[in-house]
Amino acid sequence: MAKKADPTRSANNKVVATNRRARHNYSVLETFEAGVQLVGTEVKSLRDGQASLADSFATIDDGEVWLRNLHIPEYHHGSWTNHTPRRNRKLLLHRSQIDNLIGRIRDGNLTLVPLSLYFSDGKVKVELALARGKEARDKRQDMAKRDAQREITRELGRRAKGMT
C-alpha cells in the first residue's frame, strides 16, 4: 500500500509552494509523498519560501521518476555553485511504487502532477497526484457545485445570525 501524502500531518511541516491549478485542471485519483533530490543552494532557496509549481509535471524515464519544470530561483547568497532554476529533479520513491505508477499510467491514460512542495521533518517532499485531465464541461460542473455550496454556507450563516 502506498503511503498517502498529507503535508499538514505534523506541526513542523512548512508548505513552500502549492499548485492551485492542478485540482482545477485534473481530477485527482490518488496522492503520493515523494522525496526530492536537491543540491544545497536549492534547499536554502526553498527555506526562503521561494518556488513555483506552475506548469510542472512528473515523468517516468528508465524506471526513475523525474520532476520537470519546477522553478526554484537561484539562492541570492550563492556563488558560482548556484543551481539552474528549472533543472530536472529526481523524485525518490520505492521501487514497488514506481512499478505501480508505470502500470497505472500506461493503462489508464493518467498523468503525474505535483500538488504541493513542503518540508517534512527537515526534508523536502512533494505531494504527487495520479490524475486524469478534466474536460471543459467537468470544470464548469465543479465550479457550479462550488458556487452552490458557497451559497448554502452563506445562507446558513445568515440564518444562524438571525438576518433572514
JSON list of C-alpha atoms in Angstrom, two decimals:
[
{"chain": "A", "resi": 1, "resn": "MET", "atom": "CA", "xyz": [0.00, 0.00, 0.00]},
{"chain": "A", "resi": 2, "resn": "ALA", "atom": "CA", "xyz": [1.35, 3.40, -0.96]},
{"chain": "A", "resi": 3, "resn": "LYS", "atom": "CA", "xyz": [1.95, 5.99, 1.71]},
{"chain": "A", "resi": 4, "resn": "LYS", "atom": "CA", "xyz": [-0.60, 8.74, 1.35]},
{"chain": "A", "resi": 5, "resn": "ALA", "atom": "CA", "xyz": [0.65, 12.29, 1.34]},
{"chain": "A", "resi": 6, "resn": "ASP", "atom": "CA", "xyz": [-0.58, 14.74, 3.97]},
{"chain": "A", "resi": 7, "resn": "PRO", "atom": "CA", "xyz": [1.51, 17.90, 4.16]},
{"chain": "A", "resi": 8, "resn": "THR", "atom": "CA", "xyz": [-0.38, 19.14, 7.24]},
{"chain": "A", "resi": 9, "resn": "ARG", "atom": "CA", "xyz": [0.34, 15.96, 9.21]},
{"chain": "A", "resi": 10, "resn": "SER", "atom": "CA", "xyz": [2.86, 17.42, 11.65]},
{"chain": "A", "resi": 11, "resn": "ALA", "atom": "CA", "xyz": [3.44, 20.79, 13.26]},
{"chain": "A", "resi": 12, "resn": "ASN", "atom": "CA", "xyz": [6.99, 21.05, 11.89]},
{"chain": "A", "resi": 13, "resn": "ASN", "atom": "CA", "xyz": [5.88, 20.89, 8.25]},
{"chain": "A", "resi": 14, "resn": "LYS", "atom": "CA", "xyz": [6.18, 24.04, 6.18]},
{"chain": "A", "resi": 15, "resn": "VAL", "atom": "CA", "xyz": [4.42, 24.27, 2.83]},
{"chain": "A", "resi": 16, "resn": "VAL", "atom": "CA", "xyz": [6.67, 26.08, 0.34]},
{"chain": "A", "resi": 17, "resn": "ALA", "atom": "CA", "xyz": [4.55, 26.02, -2.82]},
{"chain": "A", "resi": 18, "resn": "THR", "atom": "CA", "xyz": [1.19, 24.70, -3.98]},
{"chain": "A", "resi": 19, "resn": "ASN", "atom": "CA", "xyz": [-0.17, 24.03, -7.43]},
{"chain": "A", "resi": 20, "resn": "ARG", "atom": "CA", "xyz": [-3.66, 25.52, -7.22]},
{"chain": "A", "resi": 21, "resn": "ARG", "atom": "CA", "xyz": [-4.44, 24.98, -10.90]},
{"chain": "A", "resi": 22, "resn": "ALA", "atom": "CA", "xyz": [-3.82, 21.24, -10.64]},
{"chain": "A", "resi": 23, "resn": "ARG", "atom": "CA", "xyz": [-7.10, 20.45, -8.88]},
{"chain": "A", "resi": 24, "resn": "HIS", "atom": "CA", "xyz": [-8.93, 22.66, -11.38]},
{"chain": "A", "resi": 25, "resn": "ASN", "atom": "CA", "xyz": [-7.40, 21.03, -14.47]},
{"chain": "A", "resi": 26, "resn": "TYR", "atom": "CA", "xyz": [-7.20, 17.43, -13.21]},
{"chain": "A", "resi": 27, "resn": "SER", "atom": "CA", "xyz": [-9.34, 15.05, -11.21]},
{"chain": "A", "resi": 28, "resn": "VAL", "atom": "CA", "xyz": [-7.05, 13.57, -8.56]},
{"chain": "A", "resi": 29, "resn": "LEU", "atom": "CA", "xyz": [-7.33, 9.80, -8.15]},
{"chain": "A", "resi": 30, "resn": "GLU", "atom": "CA", "xyz": [-4.54, 9.10, -5.67]},
{"chain": "A", "resi": 31, "resn": "THR", "atom": "CA", "xyz": [-1.77, 11.04, -3.93]},
{"chain": "A", "resi": 32, "resn": "PHE", "atom": "CA", "xyz": [1.77, 10.03, -3.01]},
{"chain": "A", "resi": 33, "resn": "GLU", "atom": "CA", "xyz": [4.53, 11.58, -0.97]},
{"chain": "A", "resi": 34, "resn": "ALA", "atom": "CA", "xyz": [7.94, 11.57, -2.62]},
{"chain": "A", "resi": 35, "resn": "GLY", "atom": "CA", "xyz": [11.32, 12.92, -1.62]},
{"chain": "A", "resi": 36, "resn": "VAL", "atom": "CA", "xyz": [13.16, 15.28, -3.95]},
{"chain": "A", "resi": 37, "resn": "GLN", "atom": "CA", "xyz": [16.86, 15.00, -4.76]},
{"chain": "A", "resi": 38, "resn": "LEU", "atom": "CA", "xyz": [18.23, 18.56, -4.45]},
{"chain": "A", "resi": 39, "resn": "VAL", "atom": "CA", "xyz": [21.53, 20.40, -4.18]},
{"chain": "A", "resi": 40, "resn": "GLY", "atom": "CA", "xyz": [22.40, 22.69, -1.25]},
{"chain": "A", "resi": 41, "resn": "THR", "atom": "CA", "xyz": [21.51, 26.04, -2.77]},
{"chain": "A", "resi": 42, "resn": "GLU", "atom": "CA", "xyz": [18.09, 24.70, -3.82]},
{"chain": "A", "resi": 43, "resn": "VAL", "atom": "CA", "xyz": [17.28, 23.75, -0.24]},
{"chain": "A", "resi": 44, "resn": "LYS", "atom": "CA", "xyz": [18.39, 27.17, 1.00]},
{"chain": "A", "resi": 45, "resn": "SER", "atom": "CA", "xyz": [16.24, 28.89, -1.59]},
{"chain": "A", "resi": 46, "resn": "LEU", "atom": "CA", "xyz": [13.25, 26.71, -0.58]},
{"chain": "A", "resi": 47, "resn": "ARG", "atom": "CA", "xyz": [13.81, 27.61, 3.09]},
{"chain": "A", "resi": 48, "resn": "ASP", "atom": "CA", "xyz": [13.37, 31.23, 2.00]},
{"chain": "A", "resi": 49, "resn": "GLY", "atom": "CA", "xyz": [9.94, 30.16, 0.73]},
{"chain": "A", "resi": 50, "resn": "GLN", "atom": "CA", "xyz": [10.66, 30.58, -2.97]},
{"chain": "A", "resi": 51, "resn": "ALA", "atom": "CA", "xyz": [9.39, 28.05, -5.53]},
{"chain": "A", "resi": 52, "resn": "SER", "atom": "CA", "xyz": [6.80, 27.73, -8.26]},
{"chain": "A", "resi": 53, "resn": "LEU", "atom": "CA", "xyz": [4.96, 24.56, -9.24]},
{"chain": "A", "resi": 54, "resn": "ALA", "atom": "CA", "xyz": [3.16, 26.25, -12.14]},
{"chain": "A", "resi": 55, "resn": "ASP", "atom": "CA", "xyz": [3.50, 24.20, -15.34]},
{"chain": "A", "resi": 56, "resn": "SER", "atom": "CA", "xyz": [5.45, 21.47, -13.55]},
{"chain": "A", "resi": 57, "resn": "PHE", "atom": "CA", "xyz": [4.82, 17.77, -14.11]},
{"chain": "A", "resi": 58, "resn": "ALA", "atom": "CA", "xyz": [6.42, 14.41, -13.42]},
{"chain": "A", "resi": 59, "resn": "THR", "atom": "CA", "xyz": [7.56, 11.77, -15.89]},
{"chain": "A", "resi": 60, "resn": "ILE", "atom": "CA", "xyz": [8.90, 8.25, -15.60]},
{"chain": "A", "resi": 61, "resn": "ASP", "atom": "CA", "xyz": [12.04, 7.63, -17.64]},
{"chain": "A", "resi": 62, "resn": "ASP", "atom": "CA", "xyz": [14.03, 4.37, -17.47]},
{"chain": "A", "resi": 63, "resn": "GLY", "atom": "CA", "xyz": [12.38, 3.34, -14.20]},
{"chain": "A", "resi": 64, "resn": "GLU", "atom": "CA", "xyz": [13.06, 6.67, -12.47]},
{"chain": "A", "resi": 65, "resn": "VAL", "atom": "CA", "xyz": [10.56, 9.43, -11.66]},
{"chain": "A", "resi": 66, "resn": "TRP", "atom": "CA", "xyz": [11.62, 12.97, -12.64]},
{"chain": "A", "resi": 67, "resn": "LEU", "atom": "CA", "xyz": [10.03, 16.28, -11.69]},
{"chain": "A", "resi": 68, "resn": "ARG", "atom": "CA", "xyz": [10.24, 18.64, -14.64]},
{"chain": "A", "resi": 69, "resn": "ASN", "atom": "CA", "xyz": [9.74, 22.38, -14.96]},
{"chain": "A", "resi": 70, "resn": "LEU", "atom": "CA", "xyz": [9.80, 23.08, -11.19]},
{"chain": "A", "resi": 71, "resn": "HIS", "atom": "CA", "xyz": [11.16, 26.58, -10.72]},
{"chain": "A", "resi": 72, "resn": "ILE", "atom": "CA", "xyz": [13.40, 27.12, -7.70]},
{"chain": "A", "resi": 73, "resn": "PRO", "atom": "CA", "xyz": [15.07, 30.54, -8.08]},
{"chain": "A", "resi": 74, "resn": "GLU", "atom": "CA", "xyz": [18.79, 30.89, -7.52]},
{"chain": "A", "resi": 75, "resn": "TYR", "atom": "CA", "xyz": [19.87, 31.42, -3.93]},
{"chain": "A", "resi": 76, "resn": "HIS", "atom": "CA", "xyz": [20.67, 35.11, -3.55]},
{"chain": "A", "resi": 77, "resn": "HIS", "atom": "CA", "xyz": [23.70, 34.46, -1.29]},
{"chain": "A", "resi": 78, "resn": "GLY", "atom": "CA", "xyz": [25.02, 31.71, -3.57]},
{"chain": "A", "resi": 79, "resn": "SER", "atom": "CA", "xyz": [28.21, 31.96, -5.58]},
{"chain": "A", "resi": 80, "resn": "TRP", "atom": "CA", "xyz": [29.34, 30.17, -8.72]},
{"chain": "A", "resi": 81, "resn": "THR", "atom": "CA", "xyz": [27.99, 26.94, -7.16]},
{"chain": "A", "resi": 82, "resn": "ASN", "atom": "CA", "xyz": [24.37, 28.13, -7.61]},
{"chain": "A", "resi": 83, "resn": "HIS", "atom": "CA", "xyz": [21.92, 25.77, -9.28]},
{"chain": "A", "resi": 84, "resn": "THR", "atom": "CA", "xyz": [19.99, 26.07, -12.55]},
{"chain": "A", "resi": 85, "resn": "PRO", "atom": "CA", "xyz": [16.45, 27.26, -11.68]},
{"chain": "A", "resi": 86, "resn": "ARG", "atom": "CA", "xyz": [14.47, 24.88, -13.93]},
{"chain": "A", "resi": 87, "resn": "ARG", "atom": "CA", "xyz": [16.61, 21.75, -13.97]},
{"chain": "A", "resi": 88, "resn": "ASN", "atom": "CA", "xyz": [15.05, 18.27, -13.84]},
{"chain": "A", "resi": 89, "resn": "ARG", "atom": "CA", "xyz": [14.94, 16.85, -10.33]},
{"chain": "A", "resi": 90, "resn": "LYS", "atom": "CA", "xyz": [14.78, 13.18, -9.41]},
{"chain": "A", "resi": 91, "resn": "LEU", "atom": "CA", "xyz": [11.93, 12.05, -7.17]},
{"chain": "A", "resi": 92, "resn": "LEU", "atom": "CA", "xyz": [12.63, 9.41, -4.55]},
{"chain": "A", "resi": 93, "resn": "LEU", "atom": "CA", "xyz": [10.03, 6.62, -4.38]},
{"chain": "A", "resi": 94, "resn": "HIS", "atom": "CA", "xyz": [10.18, 2.92, -3.57]},
{"chain": "A", "resi": 95, "resn": "ARG", "atom": "CA", "xyz": [10.64, 0.55, -6.50]},
{"chain": "A", "resi": 96, "resn": "SER", "atom": "CA", "xyz": [7.21, -1.03, -5.90]},
{"chain": "A", "resi": 97, "resn": "GLN", "atom": "CA", "xyz": [5.56, 2.41, -6.02]},
{"chain": "A", "resi": 98, "resn": "ILE", "atom": "CA", "xyz": [7.34, 3.27, -9.26]},
{"chain": "A", "resi": 99, "resn": "ASP", "atom": "CA", "xyz": [6.31, -0.04, -10.85]},
{"chain": "A", "resi": 100, "resn": "ASN", "atom": "CA", "xyz": [2.71, 0.54, -9.73]},
{"chain": "A", "resi": 101, "resn": "LEU", "atom": "CA", "xyz": [2.75, 4.05, -11.22]},
{"chain": "A", "resi": 102, "resn": "ILE", "atom": "CA", "xyz": [4.22, 2.82, -14.52]},
{"chain": "A", "resi": 103, "resn": "GLY", "atom": "CA", "xyz": [1.42, 0.27, -14.89]},
{"chain": "A", "resi": 104, "resn": "ARG", "atom": "CA", "xyz": [-1.36, 2.68, -13.98]},
{"chain": "A", "resi": 105, "resn": "ILE", "atom": "CA", "xyz": [-0.10, 5.48, -16.23]},
{"chain": "A", "resi": 106, "resn": "ARG", "atom": "CA", "xyz": [0.29, 3.12, -19.18]},
{"chain": "A", "resi": 107, "resn": "ASP", "atom": "CA", "xyz": [-3.14, 1.50, -18.74]},
{"chain": "A", "resi": 108, "resn": "GLY", "atom": "CA", "xyz": [-5.39, 4.35, -17.65]},
{"chain": "A", "resi": 109, "resn": "ASN", "atom": "CA", "xyz": [-4.29, 7.41, -19.66]},
{"chain": "A", "resi": 110, "resn": "LEU", "atom": "CA", "xyz": [-3.23, 9.13, -16.43]},
{"chain": "A", "resi": 111, "resn": "THR", "atom": "CA", "xyz": [-0.55, 11.66, -15.56]},
{"chain": "A", "resi": 112, "resn": "LEU", "atom": "CA", "xyz": [1.58, 12.62, -12.56]},
{"chain": "A", "resi": 113, "resn": "VAL", "atom": "CA", "xyz": [1.01, 16.15, -11.28]},
{"chain": "A", "resi": 114, "resn": "PRO", "atom": "CA", "xyz": [2.73, 17.78, -8.27]},
{"chain": "A", "resi": 115, "resn": "LEU", "atom": "CA", "xyz": [0.22, 19.34, -5.86]},
{"chain": "A", "resi": 116, "resn": "SER", "atom": "CA", "xyz": [2.49, 20.84, -3.22]},
{"chain": "A", "resi": 117, "resn": "LEU", "atom": "CA", "xyz": [6.11, 21.17, -2.17]},
{"chain": "A", "resi": 118, "resn": "TYR", "atom": "CA", "xyz": [6.83, 21.17, 1.56]},
{"chain": "A", "resi": 119, "resn": "PHE", "atom": "CA", "xyz": [9.30, 20.37, 4.32]},
{"chain": "A", "resi": 120, "resn": "SER", "atom": "CA", "xyz": [8.61, 17.29, 6.39]},
{"chain": "A", "resi": 121, "resn": "ASP", "atom": "CA", "xyz": [10.94, 16.81, 9.36]},
{"chain": "A", "resi": 122, "resn": "GLY", "atom": "CA", "xyz": [13.59, 18.91, 7.64]},
{"chain": "A", "resi": 123, "resn": "LYS", "atom": "CA", "xyz": [13.42, 17.06, 4.32]},
{"chain": "A", "resi": 124, "resn": "VAL", "atom": "CA", "xyz": [11.86, 18.42, 1.12]},
{"chain": "A", "resi": 125, "resn": "LYS", "atom": "CA", "xyz": [8.86, 16.40, -0.02]},
{"chain": "A", "resi": 126, "resn": "VAL", "atom": "CA", "xyz": [6.47, 16.76, -2.93]},
{"chain": "A", "resi": 127, "resn": "GLU", "atom": "CA", "xyz": [2.82, 15.69, -2.86]},
{"chain": "A", "resi": 128, "resn": "LEU", "atom": "CA", "xyz": [2.39, 13.91, -6.17]},
{"chain": "A", "resi": 129, "resn": "ALA", "atom": "CA", "xyz": [-1.04, 13.12, -7.63]},
{"chain": "A", "resi": 130, "resn": "LEU", "atom": "CA", "xyz": [-2.03, 10.41, -10.05]},
{"chain": "A", "resi": 131, "resn": "ALA", "atom": "CA", "xyz": [-4.59, 12.36, -12.04]},
{"chain": "A", "resi": 132, "resn": "ARG", "atom": "CA", "xyz": [-6.81, 12.36, -15.12]},
{"chain": "A", "resi": 133, "resn": "GLY", "atom": "CA", "xyz": [-7.33, 15.52, -17.14]},
{"chain": "A", "resi": 134, "resn": "LYS", "atom": "CA", "xyz": [-10.72, 17.22, -16.91]},
{"chain": "A", "resi": 135, "resn": "GLU", "atom": "CA", "xyz": [-12.73, 18.34, -19.88]},
{"chain": "A", "resi": 136, "resn": "ALA", "atom": "CA", "xyz": [-14.25, 21.84, -20.04]},
{"chain": "A", "resi": 137, "resn": "ARG", "atom": "CA", "xyz": [-17.70, 20.62, -19.03]},
{"chain": "A", "resi": 138, "resn": "ASP", "atom": "CA", "xyz": [-16.30, 18.89, -15.94]},
{"chain": "A", "resi": 139, "resn": "LYS", "atom": "CA", "xyz": [-14.60, 22.12, -14.89]},
{"chain": "A", "resi": 140, "resn": "ARG", "atom": "CA", "xyz": [-17.86, 24.05, -15.31]},
{"chain": "A", "resi": 141, "resn": "GLN", "atom": "CA", "xyz": [-19.75, 21.47, -13.25]},
{"chain": "A", "resi": 142, "resn": "ASP", "atom": "CA", "xyz": [-17.18, 21.69, -10.46]},
{"chain": "A", "resi": 143, "resn": "MET", "atom": "CA", "xyz": [-17.38, 25.47, -10.45]},
{"chain": "A", "resi": 144, "resn": "ALA", "atom": "CA", "xyz": [-21.20, 25.32, -10.30]},
{"chain": "A", "resi": 145, "resn": "LYS", "atom": "CA", "xyz": [-21.07, 22.87, -7.37]},
{"chain": "A", "resi": 146, "resn": "ARG", "atom": "CA", "xyz": [-18.57, 25.07, -5.53]},
{"chain": "A", "resi": 147, "resn": "ASP", "atom": "CA", "xyz": [-20.73, 28.17, -6.07]},
{"chain": "A", "resi": 148, "resn": "ALA", "atom": "CA", "xyz": [-23.86, 26.34, -4.88]},
{"chain": "A", "resi": 149, "resn": "GLN", "atom": "CA", "xyz": [-22.05, 25.10, -1.77]},
{"chain": "A", "resi": 150, "resn": "ARG", "atom": "CA", "xyz": [-20.80, 28.63, -1.07]},
{"chain": "A", "resi": 151, "resn": "GLU", "atom": "CA", "xyz": [-24.36, 29.98, -1.32]},
{"chain": "A", "resi": 152, "resn": "ILE", "atom": "CA", "xyz": [-25.67, 27.28, 1.03]},
{"chain": "A", "resi": 153, "resn": "THR", "atom": "CA", "xyz": [-22.97, 28.07, 3.59]},
{"chain": "A", "resi": 154, "resn": "ARG", "atom": "CA", "xyz": [-23.64, 31.79, 3.28]},
{"chain": "A", "resi": 155, "resn": "GLU", "atom": "CA", "xyz": [-27.40, 31.31, 3.77]},
{"chain": "A", "resi": 156, "resn": "LEU", "atom": "CA", "xyz": [-26.90, 29.05, 6.78]},
{"chain": "A", "resi": 157, "resn": "GLY", "atom": "CA", "xyz": [-24.65, 31.71, 8.32]},
{"chain": "A", "resi": 158, "resn": "ARG", "atom": "CA", "xyz": [-27.30, 34.36, 7.75]},
{"chain": "A", "resi": 159, "resn": "ARG", "atom": "CA", "xyz": [-29.97, 32.19, 9.38]},
{"chain": "A", "resi": 160, "resn": "ALA", "atom": "CA", "xyz": [-27.74, 31.46, 12.36]},
{"chain": "A", "resi": 161, "resn": "LYS", "atom": "CA", "xyz": [-27.24, 35.20, 12.87]},
{"chain": "A", "resi": 162, "resn": "GLY", "atom": "CA", "xyz": [-30.97, 35.84, 12.51]},
{"chain": "A", "resi": 163, "resn": "MET", "atom": "CA", "xyz": [-30.58, 38.11, 9.50]},
{"chain": "A", "resi": 164, "resn": "THR", "atom": "CA", "xyz": [-33.21, 36.40, 7.34]}
]
